[in-house]
Short mmCIF file of C-alpha atoms in Angstrom, two decimals:
data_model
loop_
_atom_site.label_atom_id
_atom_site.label_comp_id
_atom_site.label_asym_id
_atom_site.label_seq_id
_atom_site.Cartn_x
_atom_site.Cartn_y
_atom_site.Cartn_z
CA UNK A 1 0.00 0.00 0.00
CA UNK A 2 1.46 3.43 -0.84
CA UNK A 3 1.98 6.10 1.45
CA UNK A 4 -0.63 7.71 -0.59
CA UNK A 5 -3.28 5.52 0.21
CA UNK A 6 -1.97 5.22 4.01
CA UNK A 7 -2.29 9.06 4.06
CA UNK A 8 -6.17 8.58 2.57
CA UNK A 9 -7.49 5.91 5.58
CA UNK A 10 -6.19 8.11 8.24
CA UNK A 11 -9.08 9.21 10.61
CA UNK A 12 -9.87 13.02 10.98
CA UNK A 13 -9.39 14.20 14.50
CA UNK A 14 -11.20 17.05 15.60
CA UNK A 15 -9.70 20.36 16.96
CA UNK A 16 -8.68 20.50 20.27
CA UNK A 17 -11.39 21.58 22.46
CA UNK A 18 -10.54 25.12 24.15
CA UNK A 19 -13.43 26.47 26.15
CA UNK A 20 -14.94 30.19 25.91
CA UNK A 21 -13.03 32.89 27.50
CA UNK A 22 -14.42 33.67 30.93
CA UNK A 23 -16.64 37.27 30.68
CA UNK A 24 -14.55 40.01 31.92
CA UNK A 25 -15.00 40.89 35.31
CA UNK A 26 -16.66 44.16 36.10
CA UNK A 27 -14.59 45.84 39.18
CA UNK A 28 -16.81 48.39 41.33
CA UNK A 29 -15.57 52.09 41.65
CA UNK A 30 -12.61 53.13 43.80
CA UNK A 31 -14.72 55.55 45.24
CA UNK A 32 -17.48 53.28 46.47
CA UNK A 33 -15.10 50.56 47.71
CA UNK A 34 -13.23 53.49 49.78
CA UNK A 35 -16.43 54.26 50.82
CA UNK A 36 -17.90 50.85 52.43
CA UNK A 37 -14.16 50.06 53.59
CA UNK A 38 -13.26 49.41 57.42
CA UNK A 39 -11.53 52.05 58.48
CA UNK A 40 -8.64 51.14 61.23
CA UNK A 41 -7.03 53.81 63.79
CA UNK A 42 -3.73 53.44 64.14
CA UNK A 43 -2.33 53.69 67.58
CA UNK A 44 0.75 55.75 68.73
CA UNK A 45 0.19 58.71 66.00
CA UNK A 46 1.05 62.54 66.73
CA UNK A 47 -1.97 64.12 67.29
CA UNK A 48 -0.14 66.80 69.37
CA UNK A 49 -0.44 69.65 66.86
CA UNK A 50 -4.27 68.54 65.91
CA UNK A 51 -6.85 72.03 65.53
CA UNK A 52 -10.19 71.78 64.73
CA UNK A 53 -11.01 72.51 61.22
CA UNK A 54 -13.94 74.79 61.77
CA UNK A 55 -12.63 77.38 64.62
CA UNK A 56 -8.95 76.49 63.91
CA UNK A 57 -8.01 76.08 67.79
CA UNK A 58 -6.35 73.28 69.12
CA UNK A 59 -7.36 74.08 72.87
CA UNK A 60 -10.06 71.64 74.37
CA UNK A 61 -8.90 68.39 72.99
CA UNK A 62 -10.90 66.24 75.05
CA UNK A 63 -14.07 67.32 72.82
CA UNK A 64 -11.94 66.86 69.66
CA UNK A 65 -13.17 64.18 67.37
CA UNK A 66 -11.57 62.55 64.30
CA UNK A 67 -12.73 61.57 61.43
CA UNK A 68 -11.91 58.07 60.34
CA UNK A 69 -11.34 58.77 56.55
CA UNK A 70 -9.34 61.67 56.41
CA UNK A 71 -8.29 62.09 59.67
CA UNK A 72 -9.10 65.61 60.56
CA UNK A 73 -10.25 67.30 63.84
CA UNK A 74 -13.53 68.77 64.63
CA UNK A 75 -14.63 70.24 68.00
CA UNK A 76 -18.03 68.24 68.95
CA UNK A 77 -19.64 71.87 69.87
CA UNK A 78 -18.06 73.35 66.50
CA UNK A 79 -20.34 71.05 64.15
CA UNK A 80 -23.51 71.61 63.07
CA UNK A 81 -25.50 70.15 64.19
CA UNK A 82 -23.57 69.55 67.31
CA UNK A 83 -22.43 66.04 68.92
CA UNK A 84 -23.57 66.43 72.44
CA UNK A 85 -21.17 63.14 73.17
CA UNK A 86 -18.28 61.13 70.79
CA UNK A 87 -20.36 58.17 69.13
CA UNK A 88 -19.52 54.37 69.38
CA UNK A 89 -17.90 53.16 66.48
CA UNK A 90 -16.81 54.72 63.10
CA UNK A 91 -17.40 58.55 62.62
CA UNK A 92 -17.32 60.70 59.28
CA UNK A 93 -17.25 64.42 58.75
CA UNK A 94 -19.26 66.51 56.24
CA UNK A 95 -16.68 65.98 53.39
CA UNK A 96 -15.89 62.49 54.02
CA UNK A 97 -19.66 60.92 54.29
CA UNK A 98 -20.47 61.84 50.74
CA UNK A 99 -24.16 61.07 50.82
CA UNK A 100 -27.77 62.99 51.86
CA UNK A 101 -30.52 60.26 53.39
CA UNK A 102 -32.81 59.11 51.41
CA UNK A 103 -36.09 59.75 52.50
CA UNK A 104 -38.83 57.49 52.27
CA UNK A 105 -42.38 58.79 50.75
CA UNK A 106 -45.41 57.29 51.63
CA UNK A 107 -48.77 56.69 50.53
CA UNK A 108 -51.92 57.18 51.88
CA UNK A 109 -52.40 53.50 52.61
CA UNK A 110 -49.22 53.33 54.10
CA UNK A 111 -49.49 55.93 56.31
CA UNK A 112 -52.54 54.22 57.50
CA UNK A 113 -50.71 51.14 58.11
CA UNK A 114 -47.46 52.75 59.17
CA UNK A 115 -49.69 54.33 62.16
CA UNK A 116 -52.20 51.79 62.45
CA UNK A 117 -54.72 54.22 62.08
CA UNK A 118 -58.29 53.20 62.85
CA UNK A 119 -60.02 53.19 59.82
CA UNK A 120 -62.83 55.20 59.15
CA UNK A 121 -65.20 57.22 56.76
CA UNK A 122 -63.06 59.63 54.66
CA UNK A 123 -60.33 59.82 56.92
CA UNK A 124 -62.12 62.93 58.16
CA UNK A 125 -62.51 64.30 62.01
CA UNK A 126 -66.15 65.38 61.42
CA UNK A 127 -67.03 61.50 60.58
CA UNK A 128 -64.97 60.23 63.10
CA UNK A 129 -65.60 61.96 66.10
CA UNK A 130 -68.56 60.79 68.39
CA UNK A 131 -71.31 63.17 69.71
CA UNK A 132 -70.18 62.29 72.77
CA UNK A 133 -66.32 63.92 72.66
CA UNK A 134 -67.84 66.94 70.76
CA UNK A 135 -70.13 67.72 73.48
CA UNK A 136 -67.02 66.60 76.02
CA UNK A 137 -65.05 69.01 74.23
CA UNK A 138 -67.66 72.09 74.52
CA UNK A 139 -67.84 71.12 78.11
CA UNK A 140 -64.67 71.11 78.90
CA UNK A 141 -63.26 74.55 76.80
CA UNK A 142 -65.93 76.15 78.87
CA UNK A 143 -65.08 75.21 82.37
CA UNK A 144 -61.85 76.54 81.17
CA UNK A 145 -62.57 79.88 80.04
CA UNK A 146 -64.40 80.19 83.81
CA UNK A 147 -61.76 78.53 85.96
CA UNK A 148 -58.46 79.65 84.11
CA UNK A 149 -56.44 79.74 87.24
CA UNK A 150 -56.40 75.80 87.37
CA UNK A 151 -54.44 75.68 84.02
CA UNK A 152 -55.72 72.65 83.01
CA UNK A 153 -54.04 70.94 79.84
CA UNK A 154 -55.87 71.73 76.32
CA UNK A 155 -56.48 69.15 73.56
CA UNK A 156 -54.21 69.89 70.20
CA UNK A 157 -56.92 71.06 67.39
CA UNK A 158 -55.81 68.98 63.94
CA UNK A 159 -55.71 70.45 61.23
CA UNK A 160 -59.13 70.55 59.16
CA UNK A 161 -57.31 69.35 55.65
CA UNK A 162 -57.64 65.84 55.34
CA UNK A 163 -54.64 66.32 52.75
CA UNK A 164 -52.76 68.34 55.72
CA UNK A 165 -52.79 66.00 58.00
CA UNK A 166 -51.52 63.34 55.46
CA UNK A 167 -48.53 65.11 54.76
CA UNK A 168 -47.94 65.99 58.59
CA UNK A 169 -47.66 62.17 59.75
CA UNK A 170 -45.86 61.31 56.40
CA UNK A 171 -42.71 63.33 57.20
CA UNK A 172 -42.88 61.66 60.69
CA UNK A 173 -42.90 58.43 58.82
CA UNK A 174 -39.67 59.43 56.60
CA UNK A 175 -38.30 60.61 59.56
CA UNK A 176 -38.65 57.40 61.73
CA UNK A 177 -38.08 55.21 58.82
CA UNK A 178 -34.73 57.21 57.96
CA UNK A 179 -33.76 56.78 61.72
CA UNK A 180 -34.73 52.89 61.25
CA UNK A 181 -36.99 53.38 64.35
CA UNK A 182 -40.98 52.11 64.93
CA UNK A 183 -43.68 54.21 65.44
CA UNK A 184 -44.91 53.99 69.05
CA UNK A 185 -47.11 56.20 71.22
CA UNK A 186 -46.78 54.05 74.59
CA UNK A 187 -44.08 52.97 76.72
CA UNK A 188 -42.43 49.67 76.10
CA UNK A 189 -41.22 47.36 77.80
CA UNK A 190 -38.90 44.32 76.98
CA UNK A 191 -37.18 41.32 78.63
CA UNK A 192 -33.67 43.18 79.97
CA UNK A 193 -34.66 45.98 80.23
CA UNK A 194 -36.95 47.63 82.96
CA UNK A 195 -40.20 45.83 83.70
CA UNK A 196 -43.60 47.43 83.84
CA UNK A 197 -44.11 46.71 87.82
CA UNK A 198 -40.66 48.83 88.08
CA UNK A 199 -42.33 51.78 86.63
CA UNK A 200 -43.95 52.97 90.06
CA UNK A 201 -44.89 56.41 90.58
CA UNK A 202 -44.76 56.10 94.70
CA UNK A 203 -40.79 55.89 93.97
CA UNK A 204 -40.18 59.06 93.19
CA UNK A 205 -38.22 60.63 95.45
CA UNK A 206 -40.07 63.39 96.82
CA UNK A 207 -43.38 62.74 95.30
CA UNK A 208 -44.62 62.88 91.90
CA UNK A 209 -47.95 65.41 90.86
CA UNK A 210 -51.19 63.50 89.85
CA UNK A 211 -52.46 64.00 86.79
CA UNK A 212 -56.39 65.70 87.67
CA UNK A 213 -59.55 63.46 86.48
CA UNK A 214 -59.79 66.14 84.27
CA UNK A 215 -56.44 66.27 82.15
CA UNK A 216 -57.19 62.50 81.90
CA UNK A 217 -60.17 63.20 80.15
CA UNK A 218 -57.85 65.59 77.79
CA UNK A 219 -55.32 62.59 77.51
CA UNK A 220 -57.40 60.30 76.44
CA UNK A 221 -59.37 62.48 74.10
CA UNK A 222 -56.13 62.89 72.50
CA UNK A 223 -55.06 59.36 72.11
CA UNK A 224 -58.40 58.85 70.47
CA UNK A 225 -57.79 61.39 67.97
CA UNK A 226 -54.46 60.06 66.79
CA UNK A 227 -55.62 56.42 66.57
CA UNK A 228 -58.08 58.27 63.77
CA UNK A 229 -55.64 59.83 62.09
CA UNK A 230 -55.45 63.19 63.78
CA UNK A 231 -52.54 64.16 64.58
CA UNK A 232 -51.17 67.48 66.36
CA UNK A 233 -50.31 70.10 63.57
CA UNK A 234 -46.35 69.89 63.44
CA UNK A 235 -44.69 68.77 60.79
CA UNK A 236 -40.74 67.79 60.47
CA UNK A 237 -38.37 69.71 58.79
CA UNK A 238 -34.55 69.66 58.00
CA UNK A 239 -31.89 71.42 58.56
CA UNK A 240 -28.32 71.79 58.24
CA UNK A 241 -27.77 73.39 61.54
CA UNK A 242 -29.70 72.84 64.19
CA UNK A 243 -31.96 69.38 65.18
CA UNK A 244 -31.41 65.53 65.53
CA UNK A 245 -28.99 64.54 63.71
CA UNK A 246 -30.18 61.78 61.37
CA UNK A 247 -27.18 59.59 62.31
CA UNK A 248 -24.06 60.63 64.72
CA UNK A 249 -21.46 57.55 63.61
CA UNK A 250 -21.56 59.41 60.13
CA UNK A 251 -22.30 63.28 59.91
CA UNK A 252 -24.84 63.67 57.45
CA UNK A 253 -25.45 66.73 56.40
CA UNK A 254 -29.54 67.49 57.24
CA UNK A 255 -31.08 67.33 60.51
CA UNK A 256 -34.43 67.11 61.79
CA UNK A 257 -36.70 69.42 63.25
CA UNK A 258 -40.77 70.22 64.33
CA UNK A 259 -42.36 73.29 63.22
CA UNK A 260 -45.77 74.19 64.04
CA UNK A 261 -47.96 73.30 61.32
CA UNK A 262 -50.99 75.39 62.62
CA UNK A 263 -51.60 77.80 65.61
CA UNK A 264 -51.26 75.96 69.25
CA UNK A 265 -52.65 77.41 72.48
CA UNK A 266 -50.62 77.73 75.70
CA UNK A 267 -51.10 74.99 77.91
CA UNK A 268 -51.93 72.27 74.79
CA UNK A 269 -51.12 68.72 74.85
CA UNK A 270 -48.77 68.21 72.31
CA UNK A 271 -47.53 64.72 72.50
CA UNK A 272 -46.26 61.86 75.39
CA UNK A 273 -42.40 60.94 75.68
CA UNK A 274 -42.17 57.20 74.93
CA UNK A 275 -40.01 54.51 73.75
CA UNK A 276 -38.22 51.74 75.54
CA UNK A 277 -38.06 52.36 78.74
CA UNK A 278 -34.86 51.01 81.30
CA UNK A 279 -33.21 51.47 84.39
CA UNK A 280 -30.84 54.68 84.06
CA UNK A 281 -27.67 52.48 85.46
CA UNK A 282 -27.96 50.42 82.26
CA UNK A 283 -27.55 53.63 80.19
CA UNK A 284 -25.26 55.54 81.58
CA UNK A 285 -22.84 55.40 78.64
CA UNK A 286 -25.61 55.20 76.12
CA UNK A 287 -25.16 56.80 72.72
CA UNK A 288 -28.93 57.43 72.36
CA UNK A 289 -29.53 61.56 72.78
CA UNK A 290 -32.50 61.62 73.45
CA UNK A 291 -32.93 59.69 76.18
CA UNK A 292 -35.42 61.56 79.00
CA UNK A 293 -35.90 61.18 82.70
CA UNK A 294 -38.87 58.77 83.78
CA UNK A 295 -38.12 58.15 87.20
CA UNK A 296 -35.86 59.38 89.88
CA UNK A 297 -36.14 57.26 92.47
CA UNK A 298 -35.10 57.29 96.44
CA UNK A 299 -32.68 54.33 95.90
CA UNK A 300 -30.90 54.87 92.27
CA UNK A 301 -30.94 51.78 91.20
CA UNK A 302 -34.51 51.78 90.70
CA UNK A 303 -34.60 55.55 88.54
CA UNK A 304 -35.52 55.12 85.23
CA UNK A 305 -35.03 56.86 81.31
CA UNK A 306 -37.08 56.76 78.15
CA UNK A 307 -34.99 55.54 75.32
CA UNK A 308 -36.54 56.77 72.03
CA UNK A 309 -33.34 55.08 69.81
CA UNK A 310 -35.76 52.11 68.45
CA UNK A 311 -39.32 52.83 69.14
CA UNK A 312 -40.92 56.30 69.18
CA UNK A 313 -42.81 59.45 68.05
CA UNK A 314 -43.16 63.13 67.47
CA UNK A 315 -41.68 64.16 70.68
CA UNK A 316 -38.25 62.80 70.01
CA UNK A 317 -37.68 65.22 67.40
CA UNK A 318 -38.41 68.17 69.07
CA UNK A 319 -35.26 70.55 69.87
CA UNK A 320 -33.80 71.55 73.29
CA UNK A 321 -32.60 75.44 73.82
CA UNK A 322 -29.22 76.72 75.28
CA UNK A 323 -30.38 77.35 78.17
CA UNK A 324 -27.09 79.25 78.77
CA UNK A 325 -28.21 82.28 77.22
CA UNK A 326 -31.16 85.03 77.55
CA UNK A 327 -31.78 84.46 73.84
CA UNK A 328 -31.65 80.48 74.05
CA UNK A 329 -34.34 80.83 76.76
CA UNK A 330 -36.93 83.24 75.14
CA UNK A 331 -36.85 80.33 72.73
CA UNK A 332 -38.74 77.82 74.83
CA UNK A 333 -42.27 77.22 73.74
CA UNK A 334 -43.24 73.93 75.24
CA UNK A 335 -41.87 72.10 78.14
CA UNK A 336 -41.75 68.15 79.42
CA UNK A 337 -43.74 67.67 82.56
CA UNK A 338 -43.69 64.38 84.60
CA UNK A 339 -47.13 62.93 86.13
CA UNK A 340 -48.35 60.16 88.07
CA UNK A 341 -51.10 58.51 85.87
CA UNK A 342 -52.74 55.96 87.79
CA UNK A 343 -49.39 55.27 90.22
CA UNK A 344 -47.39 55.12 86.55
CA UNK A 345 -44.72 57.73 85.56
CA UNK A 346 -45.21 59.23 81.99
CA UNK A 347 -43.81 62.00 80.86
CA UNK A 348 -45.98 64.86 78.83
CA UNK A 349 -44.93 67.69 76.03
CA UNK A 350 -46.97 70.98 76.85
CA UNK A 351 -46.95 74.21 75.10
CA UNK A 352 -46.16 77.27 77.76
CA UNK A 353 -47.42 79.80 75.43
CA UNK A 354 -49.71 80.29 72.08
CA UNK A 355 -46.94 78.80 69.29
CA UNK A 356 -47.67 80.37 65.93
CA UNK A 357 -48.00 78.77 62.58
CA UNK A 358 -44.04 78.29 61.49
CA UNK A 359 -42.28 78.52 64.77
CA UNK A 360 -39.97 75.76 65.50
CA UNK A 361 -41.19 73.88 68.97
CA UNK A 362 -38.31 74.09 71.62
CA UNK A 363 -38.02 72.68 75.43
CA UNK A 364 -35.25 72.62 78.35
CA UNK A 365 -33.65 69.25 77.83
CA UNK A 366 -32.23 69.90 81.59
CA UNK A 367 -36.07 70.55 83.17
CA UNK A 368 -34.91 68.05 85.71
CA UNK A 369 -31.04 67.75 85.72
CA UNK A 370 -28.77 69.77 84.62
CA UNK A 371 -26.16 67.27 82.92
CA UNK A 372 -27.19 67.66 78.99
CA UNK A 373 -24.53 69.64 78.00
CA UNK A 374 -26.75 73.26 75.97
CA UNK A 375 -24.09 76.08 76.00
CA UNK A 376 -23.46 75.53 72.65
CA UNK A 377 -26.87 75.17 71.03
CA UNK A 378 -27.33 77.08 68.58
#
């Protein structure tokens, strides 16, 4: 057989099989993988020469903080809106944080949810409301136009726009939703923490004031109105200076504040002070700022704080004064008051004086003790 032939018989092998070349990775931005990185502080460095970046001093460096990204040092009192302590954890200036919150918007059936709003007829006070609280409420504004002197609390008045009052408990929403917190208008109580039968008015030490049989009537009246949807007429605003800060382990650049939304009277109901509450020893290096005074018992170990840092409402957004200053003080508008409601401490937001439609609702965040540091509110 020729080599010809030999050549002809010989099998055809395929090609050698080389599999498809892998897609090309797609590599996310330096700027967002600087921006989710860990950051780590390095021990030992010279910080000796450190000056705040805003008022360019270097003198009280016990209330410098640092930023973890680019390292720079800002006075807690010389940002705004102020630290009032140095957070836990990771903290970002202005520059560094690159980002605004993004708030939520909600819809009317979501605010209904959201609240857990009874429903009812057109969402509307006139079809809500019972014959029974209007004529309660005529009684009641009339015993105190006689007996003024007893400066009994005042129901809030909603506002008559069904629209109005949608758009008043939807930036509450945003605002609790940004802060990841629930919406609660009771105290709560959880396993670790303090326990319902430790809330006891008859600890107080000195005594605690009763709230009358007739200012119950007015609380309850009130928690009626916002289980329908009708809500005191504030509304939450932001602000670049002055407010809760939406988060203190990053600075971001808007806080929040209340505004009036609608005239309120002097001596109104505005809202209660709730959220978890716990025994003040367990907190006493808590980063939550608005923690408020509950209890101050005989023995300490029994006092107690509201913590508003997971569950809470309208009065945690509400702004103290400097209550340093003549100015900061002509500021005040409402104030917290503490009462004994059926031998249980609860805590009350009341207006001291007719708040127009606009004005920004302030308090003394030291009513009872003076430790919140204020001197440098704006």
């Amino acid at each position: 057989m020729s080599p010809a032939s030999c050549h002809s018989r010989r099998r055809r092998t395929s090609a050698p099989f080389r599999p498809e070349s892998p897609p090309a990775k797609k590599f996310k931005p330096l700027s967002e993988v600087m921006q989710r990185a860990k950051y780590a502080v390095i021990d030992g460095a010279d910080y000796g020469n450190l000056r705040c970046e805003q008022c360019g001093s270097g003198d009280k460096a016990e209330e410098l903080i640092l930023c973890d990204k680019c390292d720079r040092g800002f006075h807690l009192n010389c940002l705004r809106p102020i630290l009032a302590r140095v957070p836990v954890g990771s903290w970002l200036c202005r520059s560094c944080s690159g980002h605004t919150p993004r708030l939520t918007s909600f819809s009317q059936k979501k605010i209904i949810d959201f609240f857990r709003i009874q429903k009812c007829s057109n969402f509307s006070k006139h079809n809500c409301a019972s014959p029974q609280d209007a004529r309660k409420r005529r009684k009641r504004s009339g015993l105190l136009v006689m007996q003024k002197k007893r400066r009994r609390l005042l129901p809030f008045v909603p506002s008559d726009d069904r629209s109005q009052r949608l758009k008043q408990m939807g930036s509450l929403a945003s605002a609790l939703t940004t802060l990841k917190m629930e919406f609660s208008d009771d105290l709560t109580y959880f396993p670790g923490m303090a326990s319902k039968s430790a809330n006891r008015s008859d600890f107080e030490d000195g005594g605690m004031q009763v709230l009358s049989k007739e200012d119950a009537e007015t609380l309850e009246q009130c928690r009626a109105m916002c289980k329908r949807g009708e809500c005191p007429p504030l509304i939450v605003v932001f602000d670049s200076c002055e407010g809760y800060p939406l988060s203190s382990n990053s600075f971001i650049m808007l806080a929040l504040v209340y505004e009036a939304d609608g005239p309120i009277k002097d001596m109104t109901f505005i809202a209660e002070y709730t959220g978890d509450v716990d025994y003040i020893k367990n907190r006493e290096h808590d980063d939550c700022d608005g923690i408020m005074t509950l209890l101050l018992a005989t023995n300490p170990a029994k006092s107690l704080v509201i913590c508003p840092d997971k569950r809470g409402n309208i009065a945690r957004f509400i702004n103290g004064i400097n209550n340093h200053t003549m100015d900061g003080k002509k500021k005040q508008n409402c104030k917290c008051v503490r009462y004994s409601v059926n031998g249980e401490c609860r805590v009350f937001l009341v207006a001291t004086r007719d708040i127009a439609k606009g004005e920004r609702l302030y308090y003394d965040y030291n009513g009872y003790e003076h430790e919140y540091p204020t001197e440098h509110f704006v």
